[in-house]
CSV table of C-alpha atoms in Angstrom, one decimal:
chain,number,residue,atom,x,y,z
A,1,MET,CA,127.9,177.4,119.5
A,2,MET,CA,130.0,176.0,116.7
A,3,ASN,CA,130.3,178.6,113.9
A,4,ARG,CA,130.7,177.8,110.2
A,5,ARG,CA,134.5,178.0,110.3
A,6,HIS,CA,134.8,175.6,113.2
A,7,PHE,CA,132.3,173.3,111.7
A,8,SER,CA,134.2,173.2,108.4
A,9,ALA,CA,137.5,172.7,110.2
A,10,SER,CA,136.0,169.8,112.1
A,11,LEU,CA,134.8,168.2,108.9
A,12,GLY,CA,138.2,168.6,107.4
A,13,ALA,CA,139.9,167.0,110.3
A,14,LEU,CA,137.4,164.2,110.2
A,15,ALA,CA,138.1,163.6,106.5
A,16,LEU,CA,141.8,163.5,107.1
A,17,SER,CA,141.5,161.0,110.0
A,18,PRO,CA,142.3,157.5,108.7
A,19,SER,CA,140.3,155.8,111.5
A,20,ALA,CA,137.2,158.0,110.9
A,21,PHE,CA,136.4,156.4,107.6
A,22,ALA,CA,138.1,153.1,107.7
A,23,GLN,CA,136.9,150.9,104.9
A,24,GLY,CA,135.7,148.3,107.3
A,25,SER,CA,133.3,150.7,109.0
A,26,TYR,CA,131.5,151.8,105.8
A,27,PRO,CA,128.7,151.4,105.0
A,28,GLN,CA,126.7,151.1,108.2
A,29,ARG,CA,123.2,152.0,106.8
A,30,PRO,CA,121.3,151.9,103.5
A,31,ILE,CA,122.7,153.9,100.5
A,32,THR,CA,120.6,156.0,98.2
A,33,LEU,CA,121.4,155.7,94.5
A,34,VAL,CA,119.9,158.6,92.5
A,35,VAL,CA,118.9,157.6,89.0
A,36,PRO,CA,118.3,160.9,87.1
A,37,PHE,CA,115.9,159.3,84.6
A,38,SER,CA,112.5,157.7,84.8
A,39,ALA,CA,111.7,154.3,86.2
A,40,GLY,CA,111.8,151.8,83.3
A,41,SER,CA,114.3,153.7,81.2
A,42,VAL,CA,117.5,152.0,80.0
A,43,VAL,CA,119.6,153.8,82.6
A,44,ASP,CA,117.1,152.9,85.4
A,45,VAL,CA,117.0,149.2,84.4
A,46,GLN,CA,120.8,148.9,84.3
A,47,ALA,CA,121.1,150.9,87.6
A,48,ARG,CA,118.7,148.5,89.4
A,49,LEU,CA,120.7,145.5,88.0
A,50,ILE,CA,124.0,147.0,89.3
A,51,ALA,CA,122.3,148.0,92.6
A,52,ARG,CA,121.4,144.4,93.4
A,53,ALA,CA,124.9,143.1,93.0
A,54,LEU,CA,126.4,146.2,94.7
A,55,SER,CA,124.1,145.6,97.7
A,56,ASP,CA,125.4,142.1,98.1
A,57,ASN,CA,129.0,143.3,98.0
A,58,LEU,CA,128.5,146.2,100.5
A,59,GLY,CA,126.1,144.3,102.8
A,60,GLN,CA,123.6,147.2,102.9
A,61,PRO,CA,120.4,147.9,100.9
A,62,ILE,CA,120.7,150.2,97.9
A,63,VAL,CA,117.6,152.4,97.6
A,64,ILE,CA,116.8,153.7,94.1
A,65,ASP,CA,115.7,157.3,94.0
A,66,ASN,CA,114.4,158.5,90.5
A,67,ARG,CA,114.9,162.3,90.3
A,68,VAL,CA,113.9,163.2,86.7
A,69,GLY,CA,114.3,166.4,84.7
A,70,VAL,CA,116.4,168.5,82.4
A,71,SER,CA,118.0,165.5,80.7
A,72,GLY,CA,119.2,164.1,84.1
A,73,SER,CA,120.5,167.3,85.5
A,74,ILE,CA,117.9,167.6,88.3
A,75,GLY,CA,119.2,164.4,89.9
A,76,ALA,CA,122.8,165.2,89.3
A,77,GLU,CA,122.4,168.6,91.0
A,78,PHE,CA,120.8,167.0,94.0
A,79,VAL,CA,123.7,164.6,94.5
A,80,SER,CA,126.2,167.4,94.0
A,81,ARG,CA,124.8,169.1,97.1
A,82,ALA,CA,124.4,166.0,99.2
A,83,ALA,CA,126.7,165.2,102.2
A,84,PRO,CA,130.0,163.7,101.0
A,85,ASP,CA,129.6,160.6,103.2
A,86,GLY,CA,129.1,157.8,100.7
A,87,TYR,CA,125.4,157.5,101.4
A,88,THR,CA,124.1,159.4,98.4
A,89,LEU,CA,125.4,158.3,95.0
A,90,LEU,CA,124.5,159.1,91.4
A,91,ILE,CA,124.3,157.1,88.2
A,92,GLY,CA,125.8,159.7,86.0
A,93,THR,CA,125.9,159.6,82.2
A,94,GLN,CA,127.7,161.2,79.3
A,95,GLY,CA,124.8,163.8,79.4
A,96,THR,CA,124.8,164.6,83.1
A,97,GLN,CA,128.6,164.7,83.4
A,98,GLY,CA,129.7,165.5,79.9
A,99,THR,CA,127.3,167.5,77.7
A,100,ASN,CA,124.4,169.1,79.7
A,101,THR,CA,126.4,172.0,81.1
A,102,ALA,CA,127.3,173.0,77.5
A,103,LEU,CA,123.8,172.4,76.1
A,104,PHE,CA,121.7,174.0,78.9
A,105,LYS,CA,122.2,177.6,80.1
A,106,ASN,CA,121.1,177.1,83.8
A,107,ILE,CA,122.9,174.0,85.0
A,108,ARG,CA,124.0,174.7,88.6
A,109,TYR,CA,126.8,172.3,89.1
A,110,ASP,CA,130.2,171.5,87.6
A,111,PRO,CA,130.2,168.0,86.2
A,112,VAL,CA,133.9,167.4,87.2
A,113,LYS,CA,134.6,169.6,90.2
A,114,ASP,CA,131.4,168.9,92.1
A,115,PHE,CA,131.7,165.1,91.9
A,116,VAL,CA,134.0,162.2,92.5
A,117,ALA,CA,134.0,159.7,89.6
A,118,ILE,CA,133.8,156.4,91.5
A,119,HIS,CA,133.7,153.7,88.7
A,120,GLY,CA,132.7,153.4,85.1
A,121,LEU,CA,129.8,151.1,84.4
A,122,THR,CA,128.7,150.6,80.8
A,123,GLY,CA,129.1,152.1,77.4
A,124,ASN,CA,126.8,152.0,74.4
A,125,ALA,CA,128.0,152.7,70.9
A,126,ASN,CA,126.3,154.3,68.0
A,127,VAL,CA,126.3,152.9,64.5
A,128,LEU,CA,126.2,155.0,61.3
A,129,VAL,CA,123.4,153.6,59.2
A,130,ALA,CA,122.1,154.6,55.8
A,131,HIS,CA,119.1,153.8,53.6
A,132,PRO,CA,120.1,151.2,51.0
A,133,GLY,CA,118.8,153.4,48.2
A,134,MET,CA,121.7,155.8,48.8
A,135,LYS,CA,124.1,153.1,47.7
A,136,PHE,CA,126.6,154.1,50.4
A,137,SER,CA,129.0,151.2,51.2
A,138,THR,CA,131.6,153.2,53.3
A,139,VAL,CA,131.8,156.2,55.6
A,140,ALA,CA,134.0,157.8,52.9
A,141,ASP,CA,131.0,157.7,50.5
A,142,VAL,CA,129.0,159.7,53.0
A,143,ILE,CA,131.7,162.2,53.6
A,144,ALA,CA,132.4,162.7,49.9
A,145,PHE,CA,128.6,163.3,49.3
A,146,GLY,CA,128.5,165.8,52.2
A,147,LYS,CA,131.4,167.7,50.7
A,148,ARG,CA,130.1,167.7,47.2
A,149,ASN,CA,126.6,168.6,48.2
A,150,PRO,CA,126.7,170.5,51.5
A,151,GLY,CA,123.4,170.5,53.4
A,152,LYS,CA,121.6,168.2,50.9
A,153,LEU,CA,122.0,164.8,52.7
A,154,ASN,CA,119.2,164.4,55.3
A,155,PHE,CA,120.8,163.2,58.5
A,156,GLY,CA,118.3,162.2,61.3
A,157,SER,CA,118.6,161.9,65.0
A,158,GLY,CA,116.5,161.3,68.1
A,159,GLY,CA,116.6,165.0,69.0
A,160,ASN,CA,118.9,168.0,69.6
A,161,GLY,CA,121.6,167.2,72.1
A,162,THR,CA,121.3,163.4,71.9
A,163,SER,CA,124.4,161.3,71.4
A,164,ALA,CA,123.3,160.7,67.8
A,165,HIS,CA,123.1,164.4,67.2
A,166,LEU,CA,126.5,165.1,68.8
A,167,CYS,CA,128.1,162.3,66.8
A,168,LEU,CA,126.9,164.0,63.7
A,169,GLU,CA,128.3,167.3,64.9
A,170,LEU,CA,131.6,165.6,65.6
A,171,LEU,CA,131.7,164.0,62.2
A,172,GLN,CA,131.1,167.4,60.5
A,173,THR,CA,133.7,169.1,62.7
A,174,GLU,CA,136.3,166.5,61.9
A,175,THR,CA,135.7,166.1,58.2
A,176,GLY,CA,134.4,169.4,56.9
A,177,ALA,CA,131.4,167.6,55.3
A,178,ARG,CA,128.0,169.3,55.9
A,179,PHE,CA,124.6,167.6,56.3
A,180,ASN,CA,121.0,168.6,56.9
A,181,HIS,CA,120.2,167.7,60.5
A,182,ILE,CA,116.6,166.7,61.1
A,183,PRO,CA,115.9,166.1,64.8
A,184,TYR,CA,113.0,163.9,65.8
A,185,LYS,CA,111.3,163.5,69.2
A,186,ALA,CA,112.7,160.0,69.4
A,187,SER,CA,115.2,157.9,67.6
A,188,THR,CA,112.5,155.3,66.9
A,189,ALA,CA,110.6,157.8,64.8
A,190,ALA,CA,113.7,158.7,62.9
A,191,MET,CA,114.4,155.0,62.2
A,192,VAL,CA,110.9,154.6,60.7
A,193,ASP,CA,111.6,157.4,58.3
A,194,LEU,CA,115.1,156.1,57.5
A,195,ILE,CA,113.7,152.7,56.6
A,196,ALA,CA,110.9,154.4,54.5
A,197,GLY,CA,113.5,156.5,52.6
A,198,ASN,CA,112.5,159.9,54.0
A,199,LEU,CA,115.9,160.1,55.7
A,200,ASP,CA,119.3,159.2,54.1
A,201,VAL,CA,121.6,158.6,57.1
A,202,MET,CA,121.6,158.6,60.9
A,203,PHE,CA,123.6,157.5,63.9
A,204,ASP,CA,121.6,155.2,66.2
A,205,TYR,CA,122.3,152.9,69.1
A,206,VAL,CA,123.4,149.5,68.1
A,207,GLN,CA,120.7,148.0,70.3
A,208,THR,CA,117.9,149.5,68.4
A,209,SER,CA,119.4,149.2,64.9
A,210,ARG,CA,120.7,145.7,65.0
A,211,ALA,CA,117.5,144.0,63.9
A,212,GLN,CA,117.0,146.3,60.9
A,213,ILE,CA,120.7,145.9,59.9
A,214,ARG,CA,120.3,142.1,60.1
A,215,ASP,CA,117.1,142.2,57.9
A,216,GLY,CA,118.8,144.4,55.3
A,217,LYS,CA,116.4,147.3,55.9
A,218,ILE,CA,119.3,149.6,56.5
A,219,THR,CA,123.1,149.5,55.7
A,220,ALA,CA,125.6,149.7,58.6
A,221,LEU,CA,128.7,151.7,57.7
A,222,ALA,CA,130.7,152.0,61.0
A,223,VAL,CA,130.4,151.9,64.8
A,224,THR,CA,131.6,154.6,67.1
A,225,SER,CA,133.2,152.3,69.6
A,226,PRO,CA,137.0,152.0,70.1
A,227,GLY,CA,136.9,148.4,68.8
A,228,ARG,CA,134.6,146.2,66.7
A,229,LEU,CA,131.5,144.9,68.5
A,230,ALA,CA,130.7,141.2,68.9
A,231,VAL,CA,127.1,141.8,67.8
A,232,LEU,CA,128.2,143.5,64.6
A,233,PRO,CA,131.6,141.9,63.8
A,234,GLN,CA,131.5,142.7,60.1
A,235,VAL,CA,131.0,146.5,60.7
A,236,PRO,CA,134.3,148.5,61.0
A,237,THR,CA,135.0,151.2,63.5
A,238,MET,CA,135.1,154.8,62.6
A,239,ALA,CA,138.8,154.6,63.1
A,240,GLU,CA,139.1,151.7,60.6
A,241,ALA,CA,136.9,153.8,58.3
A,242,GLY,CA,139.6,156.5,58.3
A,243,ILE,CA,138.2,158.9,61.0
A,244,PRO,CA,139.9,157.9,64.3
A,245,SER,CA,138.7,161.1,66.1
A,246,VAL,CA,135.1,160.1,65.9
A,247,VAL,CA,135.0,157.8,68.9
A,248,ALA,CA,131.9,158.0,71.0
A,249,MET,CA,130.3,155.8,73.7
A,250,ASN,CA,127.2,156.9,75.6
A,251,TRP,CA,128.6,155.8,78.9
A,252,GLY,CA,127.4,155.6,82.5
A,253,GLY,CA,129.0,155.4,85.9
A,254,VAL,CA,128.7,155.8,89.6
A,255,PHE,CA,129.5,159.2,91.2
A,256,ALA,CA,129.6,160.7,94.7
A,257,PRO,CA,129.6,164.3,95.9
A,258,ALA,CA,133.0,166.1,95.8
A,259,HIS,CA,135.1,165.7,99.0
A,260,THR,CA,133.9,162.1,99.7
A,261,PRO,CA,136.8,160.6,101.7
A,262,ALA,CA,139.3,158.5,99.8
A,263,PRO,CA,138.7,155.3,101.8
A,264,ILE,CA,135.0,155.4,100.9
A,265,VAL,CA,135.8,156.1,97.3
A,266,LYS,CA,138.1,153.1,97.3
A,267,ARG,CA,135.5,150.9,99.0
A,268,LEU,CA,132.8,151.9,96.5
A,269,SER,CA,135.1,151.6,93.5
A,270,ASP,CA,136.1,148.0,94.5
A,271,ALA,CA,132.5,147.1,95.2
A,272,VAL,CA,131.2,148.3,91.8
A,273,GLY,CA,134.1,146.5,90.1
A,274,GLN,CA,133.0,143.3,91.8
A,275,ALA,CA,129.3,143.9,90.9
A,276,LEU,CA,130.2,144.2,87.2
A,277,LYS,CA,131.8,140.7,87.4
A,278,SER,CA,128.7,139.0,88.7
A,279,PRO,CA,127.2,136.5,86.3
A,280,GLU,CA,123.7,138.1,86.4
A,281,VAL,CA,125.1,141.6,85.5
A,282,THR,CA,127.4,140.1,82.7
A,283,ALA,CA,124.6,138.2,81.1
A,284,SER,CA,122.1,141.0,81.3
A,285,LEU,CA,124.5,143.6,79.7
A,286,ASP,CA,125.6,141.1,77.0
A,287,ALA,CA,121.9,140.6,76.1
A,288,VAL,CA,121.5,144.3,75.3
A,289,SER,CA,124.9,144.7,73.7
A,290,SER,CA,126.2,147.1,76.4
A,291,VAL,CA,129.9,147.1,76.9
A,292,LYS,CA,131.2,146.9,80.5
A,293,MET,CA,133.7,149.8,81.0
A,294,GLY,CA,135.5,148.3,84.0
A,295,MET,CA,137.1,151.7,84.9
A,296,PRO,CA,138.0,152.0,88.6
A,297,HIS,CA,138.3,155.4,90.2
A,298,GLU,CA,141.9,156.1,89.1
A,299,GLU,CA,140.9,155.6,85.4
A,300,PHE,CA,137.4,156.8,85.4
A,301,ALA,CA,138.1,160.3,86.9
A,302,PRO,CA,140.4,161.4,84.1
A,303,PHE,CA,138.2,159.8,81.5
A,304,VAL,CA,135.2,161.9,82.7
A,305,ALA,CA,137.2,165.1,82.7
A,306,ALA,CA,138.4,164.4,79.2
A,307,GLU,CA,134.8,163.6,78.0
A,308,ALA,CA,133.4,166.8,79.5
A,309,ALA,CA,136.1,168.8,77.7
A,310,LYS,CA,135.7,167.0,74.4
A,311,TRP,CA,132.0,167.3,74.1
A,312,GLY,CA,131.9,170.8,75.5
A,313,GLU,CA,134.2,171.8,72.6
A,314,VAL,CA,132.1,169.9,70.0
A,315,ILE,CA,128.9,171.7,71.3
A,316,ARG,CA,130.6,175.1,71.3
A,317,LYS,CA,131.9,174.7,67.7
A,318,SER,CA,128.5,173.4,66.4
A,319,GLY,CA,126.4,176.0,68.2
A,320,ALA,CA,124.1,173.3,69.5
A,321,SER,CA,121.9,174.4,72.5
A,322,LEU,CA,118.7,173.4,74.2
């Protein structure tokens, strides 16, 4: 009988064998893509879009498996324990791979060590918006108010631990201004109160704020993306507003379990890169103002590690928890 040591050694030898996982032999059967959020969610819709193009490139069906819970961590943990053979993949996000382990006490995986970051997919920026009655025209106005009147500016978000909340914590950490955070059950509810004047300022996704900005119901002050966005060309970045350290994109990407063989990682990274270039994917992402990341494995892996470290530090400094 093969004991555990012999079995592990056999796996190691197999992983090192160039012929065992030649790119041409993978994949030979359907691939399961775990989406750690509910069917119909933004992540799920984009995952299914990518999956169709990825299936064409790999020549095998991509089966979507929605495993929901703990802000995506249930699905991520499942993939972290799957066989590292390229047949179980994860749509990971800034939450599952960057913030959940700092926010939740009982996450049973390491977002960096237990995965291989295959390829970045998309990024979605936040925009700092204010009620017009506050007469804020720049980010500097908000910061100055928060320093002169600590805790008196009502700053909404879609809930504790959301990207909007963490952008607020990062803004406070980097500037020393202090605001009164008011978490809602959803960003849409916070937006209703911002428009009504019950909130003063909030970070929100560009996708859900764009119409209100266009109609003059709220004032856009800055976006958290590295560069200006085509859908809001008149709105400066946080860096242009004088706070270059407040850069944040709620990103997503494809991940595999740790120890997935390098040839399979390369095959998957190339295939995802090709999928992102398809006209259907490009048009669909442009329609919802999502930015294609276009990060292959060599770039995406260090990016994920840096994001996990960055947001972990922000959360620790702020004391945020769930």
